[in-house]
Short mmCIF file of C-alpha atoms in Angstrom, two decimals:
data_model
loop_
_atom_site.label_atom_id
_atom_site.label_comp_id
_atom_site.label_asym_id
_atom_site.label_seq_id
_atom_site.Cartn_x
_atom_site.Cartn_y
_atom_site.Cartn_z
CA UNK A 292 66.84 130.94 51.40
CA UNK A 293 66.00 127.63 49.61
CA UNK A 294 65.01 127.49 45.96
CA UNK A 295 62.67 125.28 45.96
CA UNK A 296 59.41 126.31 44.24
CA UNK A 297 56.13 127.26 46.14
CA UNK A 298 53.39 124.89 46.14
CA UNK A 299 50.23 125.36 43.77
CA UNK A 300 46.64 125.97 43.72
CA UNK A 301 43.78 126.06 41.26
CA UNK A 302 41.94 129.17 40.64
CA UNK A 303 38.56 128.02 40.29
CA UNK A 304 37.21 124.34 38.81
CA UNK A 305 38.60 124.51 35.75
CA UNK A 306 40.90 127.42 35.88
CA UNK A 307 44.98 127.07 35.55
CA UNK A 308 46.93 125.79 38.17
CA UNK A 309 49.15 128.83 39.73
CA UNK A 310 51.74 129.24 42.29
CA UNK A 311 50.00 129.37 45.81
CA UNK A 312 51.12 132.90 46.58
CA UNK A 313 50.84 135.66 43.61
CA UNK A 314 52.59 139.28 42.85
CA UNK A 315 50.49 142.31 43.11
CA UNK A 316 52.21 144.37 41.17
CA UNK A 317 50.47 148.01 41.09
CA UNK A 318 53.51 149.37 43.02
CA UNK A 319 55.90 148.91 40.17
CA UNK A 320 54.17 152.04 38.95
CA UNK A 321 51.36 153.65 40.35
CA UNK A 322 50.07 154.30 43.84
CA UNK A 323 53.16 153.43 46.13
CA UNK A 324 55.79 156.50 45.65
CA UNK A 325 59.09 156.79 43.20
CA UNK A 326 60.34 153.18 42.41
CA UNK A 327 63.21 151.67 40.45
CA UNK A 328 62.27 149.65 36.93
CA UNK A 329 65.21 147.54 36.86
CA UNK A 330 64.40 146.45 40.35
CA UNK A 331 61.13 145.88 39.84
CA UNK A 332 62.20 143.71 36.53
CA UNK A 333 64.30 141.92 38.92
CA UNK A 334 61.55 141.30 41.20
CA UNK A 335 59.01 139.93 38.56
CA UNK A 336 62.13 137.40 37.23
CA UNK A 337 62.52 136.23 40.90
CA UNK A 338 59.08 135.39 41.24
CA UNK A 339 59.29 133.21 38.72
CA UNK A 340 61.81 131.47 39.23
CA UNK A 341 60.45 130.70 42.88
CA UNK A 342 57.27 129.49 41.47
CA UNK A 343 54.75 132.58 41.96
CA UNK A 344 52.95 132.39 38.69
CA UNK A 345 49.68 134.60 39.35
CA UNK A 346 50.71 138.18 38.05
CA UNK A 347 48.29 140.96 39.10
CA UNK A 348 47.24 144.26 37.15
CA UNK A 349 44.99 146.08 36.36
CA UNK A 350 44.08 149.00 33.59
CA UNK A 351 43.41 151.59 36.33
CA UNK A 352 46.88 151.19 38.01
CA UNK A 353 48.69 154.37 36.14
CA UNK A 354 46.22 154.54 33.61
CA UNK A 355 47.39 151.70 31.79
CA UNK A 356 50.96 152.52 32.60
CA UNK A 357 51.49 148.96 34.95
CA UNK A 358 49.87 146.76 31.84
CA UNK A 359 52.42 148.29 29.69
CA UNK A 360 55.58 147.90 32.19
CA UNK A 361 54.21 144.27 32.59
CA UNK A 362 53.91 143.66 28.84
CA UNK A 363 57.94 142.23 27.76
CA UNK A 364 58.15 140.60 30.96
CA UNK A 365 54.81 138.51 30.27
CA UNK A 366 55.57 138.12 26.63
CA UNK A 367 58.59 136.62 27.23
CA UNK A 368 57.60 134.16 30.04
CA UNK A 369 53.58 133.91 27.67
CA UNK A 370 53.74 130.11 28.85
CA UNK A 371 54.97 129.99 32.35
CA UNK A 372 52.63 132.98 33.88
CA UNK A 373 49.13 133.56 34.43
CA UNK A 374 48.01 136.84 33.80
CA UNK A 375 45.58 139.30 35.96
CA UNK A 376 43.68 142.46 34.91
CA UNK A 377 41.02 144.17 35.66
CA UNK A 378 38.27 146.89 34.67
CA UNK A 379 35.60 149.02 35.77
CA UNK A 380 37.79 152.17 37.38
CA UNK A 381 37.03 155.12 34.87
CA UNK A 382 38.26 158.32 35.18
CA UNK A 383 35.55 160.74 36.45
CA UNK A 384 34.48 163.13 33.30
CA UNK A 385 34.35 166.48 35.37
CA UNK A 386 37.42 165.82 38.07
CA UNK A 387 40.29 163.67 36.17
CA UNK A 388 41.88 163.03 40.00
CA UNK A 389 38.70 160.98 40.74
CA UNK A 390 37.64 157.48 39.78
CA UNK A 391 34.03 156.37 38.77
CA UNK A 392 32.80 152.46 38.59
CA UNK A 393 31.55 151.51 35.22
CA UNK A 394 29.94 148.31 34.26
CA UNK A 395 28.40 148.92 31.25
CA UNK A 396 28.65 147.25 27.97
CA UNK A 397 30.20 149.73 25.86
CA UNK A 398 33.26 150.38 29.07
CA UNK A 399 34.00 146.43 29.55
CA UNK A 400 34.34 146.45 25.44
CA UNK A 401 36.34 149.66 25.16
CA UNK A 402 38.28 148.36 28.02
CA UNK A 403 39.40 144.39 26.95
CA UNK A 404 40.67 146.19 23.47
CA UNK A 405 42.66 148.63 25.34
CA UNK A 406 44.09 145.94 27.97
CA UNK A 407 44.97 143.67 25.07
CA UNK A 408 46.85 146.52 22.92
CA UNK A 409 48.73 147.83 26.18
CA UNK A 410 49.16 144.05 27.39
CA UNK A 411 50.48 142.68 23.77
CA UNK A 412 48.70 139.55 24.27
CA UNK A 413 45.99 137.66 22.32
CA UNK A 414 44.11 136.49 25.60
CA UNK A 415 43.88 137.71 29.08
CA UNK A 416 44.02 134.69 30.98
CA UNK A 417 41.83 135.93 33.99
CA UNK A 418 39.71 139.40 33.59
CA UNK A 419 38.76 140.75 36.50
CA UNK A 420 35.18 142.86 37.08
CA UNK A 421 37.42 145.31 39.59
CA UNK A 422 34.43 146.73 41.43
CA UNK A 423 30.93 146.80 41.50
CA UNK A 424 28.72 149.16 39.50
CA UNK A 425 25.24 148.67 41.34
CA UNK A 426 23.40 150.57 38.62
CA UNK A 427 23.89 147.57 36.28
CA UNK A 428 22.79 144.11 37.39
CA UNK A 429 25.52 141.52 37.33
CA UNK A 430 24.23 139.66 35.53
CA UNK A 431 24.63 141.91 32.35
CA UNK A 432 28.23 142.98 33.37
CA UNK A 433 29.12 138.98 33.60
CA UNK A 434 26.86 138.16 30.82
CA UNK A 435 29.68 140.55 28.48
CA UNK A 436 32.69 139.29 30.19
CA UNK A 437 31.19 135.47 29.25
CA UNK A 438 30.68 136.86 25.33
CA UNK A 439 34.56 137.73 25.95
CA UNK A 440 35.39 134.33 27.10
CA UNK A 441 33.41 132.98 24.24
CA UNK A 442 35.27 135.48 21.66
CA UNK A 443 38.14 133.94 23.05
CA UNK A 444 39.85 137.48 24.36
CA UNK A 445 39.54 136.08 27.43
CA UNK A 446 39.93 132.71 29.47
CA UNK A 447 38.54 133.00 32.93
CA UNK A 448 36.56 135.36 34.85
CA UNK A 449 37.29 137.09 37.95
CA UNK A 450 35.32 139.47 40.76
CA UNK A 451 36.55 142.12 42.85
CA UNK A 452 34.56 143.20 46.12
CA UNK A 453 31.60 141.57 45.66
CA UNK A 454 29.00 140.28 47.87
CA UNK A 455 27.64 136.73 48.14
CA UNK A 456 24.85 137.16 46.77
CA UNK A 457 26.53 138.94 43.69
CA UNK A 458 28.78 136.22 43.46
CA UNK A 459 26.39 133.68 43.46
CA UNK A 460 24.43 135.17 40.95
CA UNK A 461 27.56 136.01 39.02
CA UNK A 462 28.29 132.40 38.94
CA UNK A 463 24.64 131.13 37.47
CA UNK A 464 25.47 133.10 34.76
CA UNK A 465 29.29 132.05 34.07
CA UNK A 466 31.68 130.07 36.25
CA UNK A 467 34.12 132.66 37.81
CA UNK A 468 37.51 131.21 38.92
CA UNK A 469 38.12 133.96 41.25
CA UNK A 470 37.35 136.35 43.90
CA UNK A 471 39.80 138.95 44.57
CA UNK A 472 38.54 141.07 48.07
CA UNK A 473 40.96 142.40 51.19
CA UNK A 474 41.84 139.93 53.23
CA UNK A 475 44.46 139.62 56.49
CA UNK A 476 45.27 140.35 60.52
CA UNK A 477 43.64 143.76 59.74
CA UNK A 478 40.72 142.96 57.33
CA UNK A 479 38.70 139.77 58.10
CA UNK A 480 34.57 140.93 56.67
CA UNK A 481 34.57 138.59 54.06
CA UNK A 482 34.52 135.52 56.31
CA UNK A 483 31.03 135.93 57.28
CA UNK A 484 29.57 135.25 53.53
CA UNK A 485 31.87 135.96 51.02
CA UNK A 486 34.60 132.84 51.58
CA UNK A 487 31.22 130.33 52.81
CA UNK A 488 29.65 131.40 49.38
CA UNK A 489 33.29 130.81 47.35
CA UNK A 490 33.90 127.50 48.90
CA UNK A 491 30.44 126.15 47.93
CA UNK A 492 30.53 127.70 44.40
CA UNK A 493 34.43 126.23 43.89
CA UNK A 494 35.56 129.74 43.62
CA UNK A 495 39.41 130.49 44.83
CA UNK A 496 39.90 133.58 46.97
CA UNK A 497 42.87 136.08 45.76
CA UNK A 498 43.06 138.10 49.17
CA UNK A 499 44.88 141.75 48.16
CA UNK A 500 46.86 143.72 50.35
CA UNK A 501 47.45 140.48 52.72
CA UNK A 502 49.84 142.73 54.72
CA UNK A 503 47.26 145.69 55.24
CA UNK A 504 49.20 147.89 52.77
CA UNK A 505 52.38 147.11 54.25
CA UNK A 506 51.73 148.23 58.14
CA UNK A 507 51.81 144.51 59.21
CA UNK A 508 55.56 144.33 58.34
CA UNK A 509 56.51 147.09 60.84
CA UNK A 510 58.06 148.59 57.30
CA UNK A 511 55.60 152.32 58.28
CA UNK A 512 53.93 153.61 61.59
CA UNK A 513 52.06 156.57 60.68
CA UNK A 514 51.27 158.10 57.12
CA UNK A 515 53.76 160.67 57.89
CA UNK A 516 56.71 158.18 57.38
CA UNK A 517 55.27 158.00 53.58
CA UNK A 518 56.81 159.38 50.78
CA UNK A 519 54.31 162.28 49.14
CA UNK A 520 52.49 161.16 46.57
CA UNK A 521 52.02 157.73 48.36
CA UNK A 522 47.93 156.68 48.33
CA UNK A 523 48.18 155.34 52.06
CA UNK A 524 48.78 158.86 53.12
CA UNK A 525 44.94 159.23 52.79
CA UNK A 526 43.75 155.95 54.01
CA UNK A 527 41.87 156.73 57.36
CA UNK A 528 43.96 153.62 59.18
CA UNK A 529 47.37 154.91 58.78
CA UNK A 530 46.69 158.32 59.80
CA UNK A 531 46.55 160.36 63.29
CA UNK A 532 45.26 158.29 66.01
CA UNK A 533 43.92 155.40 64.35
CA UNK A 534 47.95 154.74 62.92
CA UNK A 535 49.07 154.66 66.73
CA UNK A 536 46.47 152.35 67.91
CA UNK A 537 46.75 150.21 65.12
CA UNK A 538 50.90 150.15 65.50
CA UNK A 539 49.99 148.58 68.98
CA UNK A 540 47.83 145.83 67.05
CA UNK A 541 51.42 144.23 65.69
CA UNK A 542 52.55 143.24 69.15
CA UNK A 543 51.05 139.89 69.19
CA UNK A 544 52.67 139.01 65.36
CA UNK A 545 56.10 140.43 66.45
CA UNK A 546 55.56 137.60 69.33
CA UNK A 547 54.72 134.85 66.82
CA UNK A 548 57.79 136.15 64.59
CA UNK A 549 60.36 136.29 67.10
CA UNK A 550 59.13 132.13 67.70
CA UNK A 551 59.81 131.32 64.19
CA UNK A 552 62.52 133.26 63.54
CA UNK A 553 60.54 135.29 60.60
CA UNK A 554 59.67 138.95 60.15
CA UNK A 555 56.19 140.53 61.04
CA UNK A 556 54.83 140.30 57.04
CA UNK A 557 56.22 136.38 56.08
CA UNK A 558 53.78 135.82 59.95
CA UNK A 559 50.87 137.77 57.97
CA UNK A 560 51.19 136.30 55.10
CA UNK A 561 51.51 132.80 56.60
CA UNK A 562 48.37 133.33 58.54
CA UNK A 563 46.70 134.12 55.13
CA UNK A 564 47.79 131.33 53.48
CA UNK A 565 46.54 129.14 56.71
CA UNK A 566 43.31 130.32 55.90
CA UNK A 567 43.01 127.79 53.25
CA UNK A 568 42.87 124.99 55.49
CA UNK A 569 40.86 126.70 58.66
CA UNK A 570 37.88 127.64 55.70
CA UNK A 571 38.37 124.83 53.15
CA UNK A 572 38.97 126.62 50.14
CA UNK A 573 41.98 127.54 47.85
CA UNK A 574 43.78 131.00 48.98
CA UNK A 575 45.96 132.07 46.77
CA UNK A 576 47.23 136.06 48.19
CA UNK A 577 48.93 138.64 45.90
CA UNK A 578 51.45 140.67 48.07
CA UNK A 579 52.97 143.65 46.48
CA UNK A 580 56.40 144.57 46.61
CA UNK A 581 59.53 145.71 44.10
CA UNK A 582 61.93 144.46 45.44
CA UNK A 583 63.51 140.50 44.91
CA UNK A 584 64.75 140.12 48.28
CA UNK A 585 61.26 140.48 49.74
CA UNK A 586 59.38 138.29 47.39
CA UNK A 587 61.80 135.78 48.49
CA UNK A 588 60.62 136.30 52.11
CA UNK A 589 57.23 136.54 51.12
CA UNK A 590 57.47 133.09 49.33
CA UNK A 591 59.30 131.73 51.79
CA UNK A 592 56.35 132.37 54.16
CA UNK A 593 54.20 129.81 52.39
CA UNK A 594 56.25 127.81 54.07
CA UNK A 595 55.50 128.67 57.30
CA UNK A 596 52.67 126.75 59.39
CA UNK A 597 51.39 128.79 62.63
CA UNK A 598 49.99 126.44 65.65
CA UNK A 599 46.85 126.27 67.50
CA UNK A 600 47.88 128.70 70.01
CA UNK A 601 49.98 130.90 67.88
CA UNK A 602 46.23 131.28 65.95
CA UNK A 603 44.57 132.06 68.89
CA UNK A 604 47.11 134.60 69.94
CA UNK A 605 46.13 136.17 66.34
CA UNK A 606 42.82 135.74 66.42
CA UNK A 607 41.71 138.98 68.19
CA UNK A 608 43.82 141.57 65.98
CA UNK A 609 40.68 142.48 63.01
CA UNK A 610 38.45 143.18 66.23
CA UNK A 611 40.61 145.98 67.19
CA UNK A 612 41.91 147.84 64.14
CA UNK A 613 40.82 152.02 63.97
CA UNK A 614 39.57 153.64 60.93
CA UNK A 615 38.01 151.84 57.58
CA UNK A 616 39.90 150.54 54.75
CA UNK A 617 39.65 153.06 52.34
CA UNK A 618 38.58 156.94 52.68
CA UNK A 619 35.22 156.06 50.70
CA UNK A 620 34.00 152.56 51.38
CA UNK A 621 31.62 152.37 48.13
CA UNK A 622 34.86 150.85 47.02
CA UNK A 623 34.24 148.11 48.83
CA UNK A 624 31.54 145.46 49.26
CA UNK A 625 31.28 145.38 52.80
CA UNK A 626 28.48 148.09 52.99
CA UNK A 627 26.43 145.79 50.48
CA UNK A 628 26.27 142.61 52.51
#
């Protein structure tokens, strides 16, 4: 494939420019099965090189473990990166397998020291709130990350799976440069108020898991064809008969592929990226992978512009998916709209 750099976007008004397509990079150790380091060093130094600049963590993904795999590779590329963490996942005090949401003062403090110390930076450039805690108003939580921003451990703020109305309120307190929520062929919720409320605040939408976990590449079928230990195992889409009807779902973006000449995921991720343009906002989407060759697809995708009717052939895909996103939806901010 070509060389040439992706184009850019800016998170936020004021935020720093970044490539237009990001690296999620919680599978380089934690949720996703055995992986390789060296190829997943290789994979953050392609990136680069092809212009992705918007590096995603977060201090729940191993318990610290990805910030500290991250931590050479962003100190020796401080000036060419953006980096992306998050808090608010605690472990919960009686059952160390589950995960609470904390907002409170004392957590977001506890947490930016700890990020910083595993991270081996000065500043986090943008710190994500990574969910909701509904027990503490928003504007408190955001009212700390702002003192953080003023203390100058942080740059810019972020929001995971929020609502409109949190984000708007979110925003009268501090300007947030992003929204990070799931977003592609399989998850499409946000449209209704979330993006309309982004694009009028000047907020840029991160979309994770752009290729539903990986089933939109055709890469799985069934949880079964995971390796043990794998977190998709127990998502209820991927699993008994909502994986087989939702395996059917890909026939329409195996069409559109087979037209271009590109796989199922660089079709996904290209309608994601359209989505800039159809809602008027900038997208900027954080696939995962570990592996060079695929971020070079996955870049290369940014490339790719889907017509009118290839659109409309896409179009009816969200309607149809089985089973919710995740085995306990309070994780998400769909319930809350």
């Amino acid at each position: 494939m070509s060389d040439s750099r992706i184009a850019t976007a800016r998170l936020g008004a004021n935020g720093p420019e970044v490539g237009v397509q990001g690296l999620g990079c919680m599978g380089m150790s934690f949720a996703y099965g055995p992986s390789d380091a060296d190829e997943s060093r290789a994979t953050l130094e392609r990136a680069l090189e092809l212009g992705v600049t918007l590096f995603d963590t977060a201090d729940a993904y191993g318990a610290g473990e990805n910030e500290k795999f991250l931590s050479p590779f962003f100190r020796a590329h401080r000036d060419e990166l953006v980096i992306a963490t998050k808090f608010a996942l605690a472990i919960h005090p009686d059952d160390p397998t589950k995960r609470i949401i904390r907002n409170d003062t004392p957590y977001i403090r506890q947490c930016i020291e700890a990020s910083l110390k595993r991270l081996d930076v000065e500043a986090i450039d943008l710190y994500y709130m990574h969910r909701r805690d509904v027990t503490v108003p928003i504007e408190e939580t955001v009212g700390v990350m702002a003192d953080l921003v003023r203390e100058g451990k942080v740059k810019h703020l972020g929001l995971s799976e929020v609502t409109a109305r949190e984000l708007r309120d979110a925003c009268a307190v501090h300007p947030i440069a992003a929204v990070q929520s799931e977003w592609s062929l399989f998850s499409r919720d946000i449209e209704a108020n979330v993006v309309p409320a982004a694009r009028d605040l000047g907020v840029t939408l991160v979309p994770y898991s752009p290729l539903g976990r990986g089933f939109l590449t055709g890469s799985f079928a069934k949880a079964e064809d995971l390796t043990t230990g794998d977190f998709r195992r127990q998502q209820p889409r991927y699993t008994g008969e909502n994986a087989a009807a939702n395996a059917a779902l890909l026939d329409p973006i195996r069409k559109v592929a087979e037209s271009h000449g590109a796989t199922l995921g660089q079709i996904a991720l290209a309608w994601v990226q359209q989505r800039a343009s159809v809602h008027g906002l900038p997208i900027v989407p954080i696939p995962g992978t570990r592996r060079p060759g695929r971020v070079e697809e996955n870049a290369a995708a940014t490339r790719i512009v889907l017509s009118k009717d290839e659109l409309a052939l896409l179009e009816p895909i969200a309607g149809h998916v089985s089973g919710d996103r995740y085995a306990d939806m309070s994780f998400a901010s769909a319930g809350r709209e």
